[in-house]
Amino acid sequence: MPKILVTGATGQIGAELTLALRERYGAENVVAAGHRREPSGDLAQTGPYCRLDVRDAAALDAVVSGQHCTAIYHLAALLSAVAEEQPLQAWDINMNGLLNVLESARKHRCQVFFPSSIAAFGPDTPPFDTPQDTVQHPATIYGITKAAGELLCDYYHRRYGVDARGVRYPGLISNQVLPGGGTTDYAVDIFYAAVQQRHYDCFLRADTQLDMMYMPDAIVAAVQLMEADANRLTHRNGFNIAAMSFTPAQLAAAIQRHLPDFTIAYAVDPLRQAIADSWPRHMDDSAARTEWGWRPQFDLPGMVADMLTHIAAKLQND
Ligand code: SER
């Protein structure tokens, strides 16, 4: 059984991934570590939890060695829009946090999962069917930390044999924990607004097409890649993975099929629009499909139906 540390466990991915890992490998084998946000009841009650700043190398190493960890899912990071507001802090958290994780992994022979992003690409990247290996040149500090992170993970593998693996996530849509400070957050916010107010003011233009994915697929991707036979992997980090690709107008239309009185208006935020405009529209994920069997379950209609059910139930219980 692996013994796992999840950093960023209170975040949008971490909260759900931690519970999925506990289900799979046993609750006592998955240590959740959060920093800024308070852990939800589930997270703190279903298994070990600690507070950890990933910039503190000694504290991180003490948890990894003290808990005899064999794998680290490193999710702690600042997202794209908030990173543009605080570039130095974003560099510190995203890069030094990853470096500390890789160093502990090198010392204690841990496997590492590192989530990269569509943000690792930039305006020079082919926007449609974006190849696995292509020009990246990200234009945001967040994207720079993701592209550099992919390279650093590959370096630790080549130089020290650290089994670091990762995917490039599209925008992630989920109904447990809210994302914070990302550019694709509109695709989560819209559901709460649709259920509560029947109206949403979107901060991206109606025609801004981006790759997106529903959280259950994102969780499966992480676990499946980490369990994949290493002999089948030609790439290790920054695997393109795709599930659906849509614009705010198309998402609104899909919601209107369930809630016909839902309306959308556009109040474009220039910062987040510029970030979105620098990202690819749809990635080619054939390397992930061939090398470790990636295959998403949710398309746009399936995701919208499931999200509306969950958000309606959640708001009713609040
Ligand atoms: N969803 C992220 C963001 O918008 C991209 O990885 O920042």
Coordinates of C-alpha atoms and ligand atoms in Angstrom, one line a residue:
M1 CA 0.0 0.0 0.0
P2 CA 1.4 3.5 -0.8
K3 CA 1.6 6.0 2.1
I4 CA 0.6 9.3 0.6
L5 CA 0.9 13.0 1.4
V6 CA -1.5 15.4 -0.4
T7 CA -0.4 19.0 -0.3
G8 CA -3.0 21.6 -1.1
A9 CA -5.6 19.2 0.3
T10 CA -8.0 21.9 1.1
G11 CA -8.1 23.2 -2.4
Q12 CA -10.5 22.5 -5.3
I13 CA -8.7 19.3 -6.5
G14 CA -7.1 18.3 -3.2
A15 CA -10.4 18.1 -1.2
E16 CA -11.9 15.5 -3.6
L17 CA -8.6 13.7 -4.5
T18 CA -7.8 13.1 -0.8
L19 CA -11.1 11.4 -0.2
A20 CA -10.8 9.3 -3.4
L21 CA -7.3 8.3 -2.4
R22 CA -8.5 7.4 1.2
E23 CA -11.2 5.3 -0.3
R24 CA -8.7 3.5 -2.6
Y25 CA -5.7 3.0 -0.3
G26 CA -7.2 3.2 3.2
A27 CA -7.9 6.4 5.2
E28 CA -4.9 6.0 7.5
N29 CA -2.5 5.9 4.5
V30 CA -3.4 9.3 3.1
V31 CA -2.2 12.4 5.0
A32 CA -3.9 15.6 4.0
A33 CA -2.0 18.9 4.3
G34 CA -3.5 22.3 3.9
H35 CA -2.3 25.8 4.6
R36 CA -4.6 28.8 4.0
R37 CA -8.1 27.3 3.9
E38 CA -9.7 25.5 6.8
P39 CA -10.3 21.8 6.1
S40 CA -13.8 20.7 5.5
G41 CA -15.3 18.3 8.1
D42 CA -14.8 15.4 5.7
L43 CA -11.2 16.0 5.2
A44 CA -10.2 16.4 8.9
Q45 CA -12.5 13.6 10.1
T46 CA -11.8 10.8 7.6
G47 CA -8.1 10.6 8.1
P48 CA -4.9 12.3 9.2
Y49 CA -4.7 16.1 8.6
C50 CA -1.9 18.6 9.2
R51 CA -1.2 22.2 8.5
L52 CA 1.8 22.7 6.2
D53 CA 3.4 25.5 4.3
V54 CA 5.1 23.9 1.3
R55 CA 7.7 26.7 1.3
D56 CA 9.0 25.4 4.6
A57 CA 11.3 22.7 3.4
A58 CA 12.2 21.4 6.9
A59 CA 8.5 21.1 7.9
L60 CA 7.6 19.3 4.7
D61 CA 10.5 16.9 5.0
A62 CA 9.6 16.2 8.6
V63 CA 6.1 15.1 7.5
V64 CA 7.4 13.0 4.6
S65 CA 9.9 11.2 6.7
G66 CA 7.8 11.1 9.9
Q67 CA 4.9 9.5 8.1
H68 CA 7.1 7.2 6.0
C69 CA 5.5 8.6 2.8
T70 CA 6.0 6.7 -0.5
A71 CA 4.1 9.2 -2.7
I72 CA 3.4 12.9 -2.7
Y73 CA 0.4 14.4 -4.6
H74 CA 1.6 18.1 -4.8
L75 CA -1.4 20.3 -5.4
A76 CA -0.5 23.4 -3.4
A77 CA -0.3 26.4 -5.8
L78 CA -1.6 29.8 -6.6
L79 CA -3.9 29.9 -9.7
S80 CA -3.6 32.1 -12.7
A81 CA -5.5 35.3 -12.0
V82 CA -4.4 35.6 -8.4
A83 CA -0.8 34.8 -9.5
E84 CA -0.8 37.8 -11.9
E85 CA -1.7 40.0 -8.9
Q86 CA 1.1 38.6 -6.8
P87 CA 3.8 37.3 -9.2
L88 CA 6.6 37.0 -6.6
Q89 CA 4.5 35.1 -4.2
A90 CA 3.2 32.9 -7.0
W91 CA 6.8 32.1 -7.9
D92 CA 7.7 31.4 -4.3
I93 CA 4.8 29.1 -3.6
N94 CA 4.6 27.3 -7.0
M95 CA 8.3 26.9 -7.7
N96 CA 9.9 26.7 -4.3
G97 CA 7.1 24.5 -3.0
L98 CA 7.6 22.1 -5.9
L99 CA 11.4 22.1 -5.4
N100 CA 11.0 21.2 -1.7
V101 CA 8.6 18.4 -2.7
L102 CA 11.1 17.0 -5.2
E103 CA 14.0 17.2 -2.8
S104 CA 12.0 15.3 -0.1
A105 CA 11.0 12.8 -2.8
R106 CA 14.6 12.4 -3.8
K107 CA 15.7 11.8 -0.2
H108 CA 12.9 9.4 0.8
R109 CA 12.3 7.7 -2.6
C110 CA 8.8 9.0 -3.1
Q111 CA 6.7 9.0 -6.2
V112 CA 5.4 12.5 -7.1
F113 CA 2.2 13.8 -8.9
F114 CA 2.5 17.3 -10.3
P115 CA -0.6 18.9 -11.9
S116 CA 0.4 21.1 -14.8
S117 CA -2.2 23.0 -16.8
I118 CA -3.4 24.4 -20.2
A119 CA -1.7 27.5 -18.8
A120 CA 1.7 25.9 -19.6
F121 CA 1.0 26.9 -23.2
G122 CA 1.0 30.4 -24.6
P123 CA 0.0 32.6 -27.6
D124 CA 2.6 30.9 -29.9
T125 CA 1.2 27.4 -29.2
P126 CA -1.1 25.9 -31.9
P127 CA -4.5 26.5 -30.3
F128 CA -6.5 23.6 -31.8
D129 CA -5.4 20.0 -31.4
T130 CA -2.5 21.3 -29.4
P131 CA 0.2 18.7 -29.8
Q132 CA 1.7 16.9 -26.7
D133 CA 5.2 18.3 -27.7
T134 CA 5.1 21.8 -29.1
V135 CA 6.1 25.3 -28.5
Q136 CA 5.0 26.4 -25.0
H137 CA 6.2 30.0 -24.2
P138 CA 3.5 30.7 -21.5
A139 CA 2.6 34.4 -21.1
T140 CA 1.5 34.3 -17.4
I141 CA 3.6 33.8 -14.2
Y142 CA 1.3 30.9 -13.3
G143 CA 2.0 29.3 -16.7
I144 CA 5.7 29.9 -16.4
T145 CA 5.7 28.0 -13.0
K146 CA 3.8 25.2 -14.6
A147 CA 6.0 24.9 -17.7
A148 CA 9.1 25.1 -15.4
G149 CA 7.5 22.6 -13.0
E150 CA 7.1 20.1 -15.8
L151 CA 10.8 20.5 -16.7
L152 CA 11.9 20.3 -13.1
C153 CA 9.9 17.0 -12.6
D154 CA 11.5 15.5 -15.8
Y155 CA 14.9 16.7 -14.5
Y156 CA 14.5 15.0 -11.1
H157 CA 13.5 11.8 -12.9
R158 CA 16.4 11.9 -15.3
R159 CA 19.0 13.0 -12.8
Y160 CA 17.9 11.3 -9.6
G161 CA 15.4 8.6 -10.7
V162 CA 12.5 10.3 -8.9
D163 CA 9.3 8.8 -10.3
A164 CA 7.6 12.2 -11.0
R165 CA 4.5 12.2 -13.2
G166 CA 1.9 14.7 -14.2
V167 CA -0.9 15.9 -16.5
R168 CA -1.9 19.2 -18.0
Y169 CA -5.3 19.8 -16.6
P170 CA -7.9 21.8 -18.5
G171 CA -10.2 24.2 -16.5
L172 CA -11.7 22.0 -13.7
I173 CA -15.4 22.1 -12.9
S174 CA -16.5 20.7 -9.5
N175 CA -19.2 21.0 -6.8
Q176 CA -17.4 20.4 -3.5
V177 CA -14.8 23.1 -2.9
L178 CA -14.6 26.3 -5.0
P179 CA -11.6 27.1 -7.0
G180 CA -9.9 30.4 -6.0
G181 CA -8.4 33.0 -8.3
G182 CA -8.4 31.0 -11.6
T183 CA -9.4 32.1 -15.1
T184 CA -11.6 29.1 -15.7
D185 CA -13.5 29.7 -12.4
Y186 CA -16.5 31.1 -14.4
A187 CA -17.4 27.6 -15.4
V188 CA -18.0 26.8 -11.7
D189 CA -19.5 30.1 -10.5
I190 CA -22.1 30.0 -13.3
F191 CA -23.8 26.9 -11.7
Y192 CA -24.3 28.6 -8.3
A193 CA -25.6 31.7 -10.0
A194 CA -27.9 29.7 -12.3
V195 CA -29.4 27.7 -9.4
Q196 CA -29.7 30.7 -7.0
Q197 CA -30.4 33.8 -9.2
R198 CA -31.1 32.3 -12.7
H199 CA -28.6 34.9 -14.0
Y200 CA -24.8 35.1 -14.4
D201 CA -22.5 37.9 -15.3
C202 CA -19.6 36.3 -17.0
F203 CA -16.0 37.7 -16.8
L204 CA -14.9 36.1 -20.1
R205 CA -16.3 37.0 -23.6
A206 CA -19.1 34.8 -24.9
D207 CA -16.8 33.2 -27.6
T208 CA -13.9 32.3 -25.4
Q209 CA -13.4 28.6 -26.1
L210 CA -11.3 26.6 -23.6
D211 CA -10.6 23.0 -22.7
M212 CA -12.6 21.9 -19.6
M213 CA -13.0 18.8 -17.5
Y214 CA -15.4 17.5 -14.7
M215 CA -13.6 16.7 -11.4
P216 CA -14.4 13.0 -11.4
D217 CA -12.4 12.6 -14.6
A218 CA -9.6 14.7 -13.2
I219 CA -9.4 12.5 -10.1
V220 CA -9.3 9.3 -12.2
A221 CA -6.6 10.8 -14.4
A222 CA -4.3 11.4 -11.4
V223 CA -4.7 7.9 -9.9
Q224 CA -4.5 6.1 -13.3
L225 CA -1.3 7.9 -14.3
M226 CA 0.3 7.2 -10.9
E227 CA -0.6 3.5 -11.1
A228 CA 0.4 3.2 -14.8
D229 CA 3.2 0.8 -15.8
A230 CA 6.3 2.9 -16.0
N231 CA 7.6 0.8 -19.0
R232 CA 4.7 2.1 -21.1
L233 CA 5.5 5.8 -20.4
T234 CA 7.4 7.7 -23.1
H235 CA 6.4 11.0 -21.5
R236 CA 6.2 11.4 -17.7
N237 CA 5.1 14.9 -17.0
G238 CA 2.8 17.4 -18.7
F239 CA 0.5 14.8 -20.4
N240 CA -2.2 16.7 -22.3
I241 CA -5.6 15.4 -21.1
A242 CA -8.9 16.7 -22.6
A243 CA -12.6 15.9 -22.0
M244 CA -14.7 18.8 -23.4
S245 CA -14.1 22.2 -24.9
F246 CA -16.7 25.0 -24.9
T247 CA -17.4 28.7 -24.7
P248 CA -19.4 30.6 -22.0
A249 CA -22.2 30.9 -24.6
Q250 CA -22.3 27.2 -25.2
L251 CA -22.2 26.4 -21.4
A252 CA -25.0 28.8 -20.9
A253 CA -27.1 27.1 -23.6
A254 CA -26.5 23.7 -22.0
I255 CA -27.7 25.1 -18.7
Q256 CA -30.7 26.6 -20.3
R257 CA -31.8 23.2 -21.5
H258 CA -32.4 22.4 -17.8
L259 CA -33.3 26.0 -16.6
P260 CA -35.0 27.7 -19.5
D261 CA -35.3 31.1 -17.6
F262 CA -31.5 31.2 -17.0
T263 CA -29.8 34.3 -18.6
I264 CA -26.2 35.3 -19.1
A265 CA -24.6 38.7 -19.6
Y266 CA -20.9 39.6 -20.1
A267 CA -18.9 41.9 -18.0
V268 CA -15.4 41.2 -19.3
D269 CA -12.4 41.3 -16.9
P270 CA -9.5 42.4 -19.2
L271 CA -6.9 40.6 -17.0
R272 CA -8.6 37.2 -17.1
Q273 CA -9.7 37.6 -20.7
A274 CA -6.1 38.2 -21.8
I275 CA -5.0 35.1 -19.8
A276 CA -7.7 33.0 -21.4
D277 CA -6.8 34.3 -24.9
S278 CA -3.3 33.1 -24.4
W279 CA -4.3 29.5 -23.7
P280 CA -5.1 26.7 -26.2
R281 CA -8.7 25.9 -27.2
H282 CA -8.4 22.2 -27.4
M283 CA -5.5 19.9 -26.7
D284 CA -4.6 16.6 -28.4
D285 CA -4.5 14.0 -25.7
S286 CA -3.5 11.0 -27.8
A287 CA -0.2 10.5 -25.9
A288 CA -2.2 10.0 -22.6
R289 CA -4.6 7.7 -24.3
T290 CA -1.9 5.6 -25.8
E291 CA 0.6 5.5 -22.9
W292 CA -1.7 5.0 -19.9
G293 CA -5.2 4.5 -21.2
W294 CA -6.7 7.9 -20.5
R295 CA -10.4 8.1 -21.3
P296 CA -12.8 10.7 -19.9
Q297 CA -16.4 9.8 -18.9
F298 CA -18.1 13.2 -18.8
D299 CA -19.0 15.3 -21.8
L300 CA -20.7 18.8 -21.6
P301 CA -24.3 17.6 -21.3
G302 CA -23.4 14.9 -18.8
M303 CA -21.4 17.3 -16.7
V304 CA -24.1 20.0 -16.7
A305 CA -26.8 17.6 -15.6
D306 CA -24.6 16.2 -12.8
M307 CA -23.5 19.7 -11.6
L308 CA -27.0 21.1 -11.5
T309 CA -28.2 18.1 -9.4
H310 CA -25.3 18.4 -6.9
I311 CA -25.4 22.2 -6.6
A312 CA -29.2 22.3 -6.1
A313 CA -28.9 19.6 -3.4
K314 CA -26.0 21.4 -1.7
L315 CA -27.7 24.8 -1.7
Q316 CA -30.9 23.2 -0.2
N317 CA -28.9 21.7 2.6
D318 CA -27.0 24.9 3.5
Ligands
SER1 N1 -7.9 26.5 -13.9 C1 -6.6 27.2 -13.8 C2 -6.8 28.6 -13.8 O1 -7.8 29.1 -14.3 C3 -5.8 26.8 -15.0 O2 -5.0 25.7 -14.6 O3 -6.0 29.3 -13.3

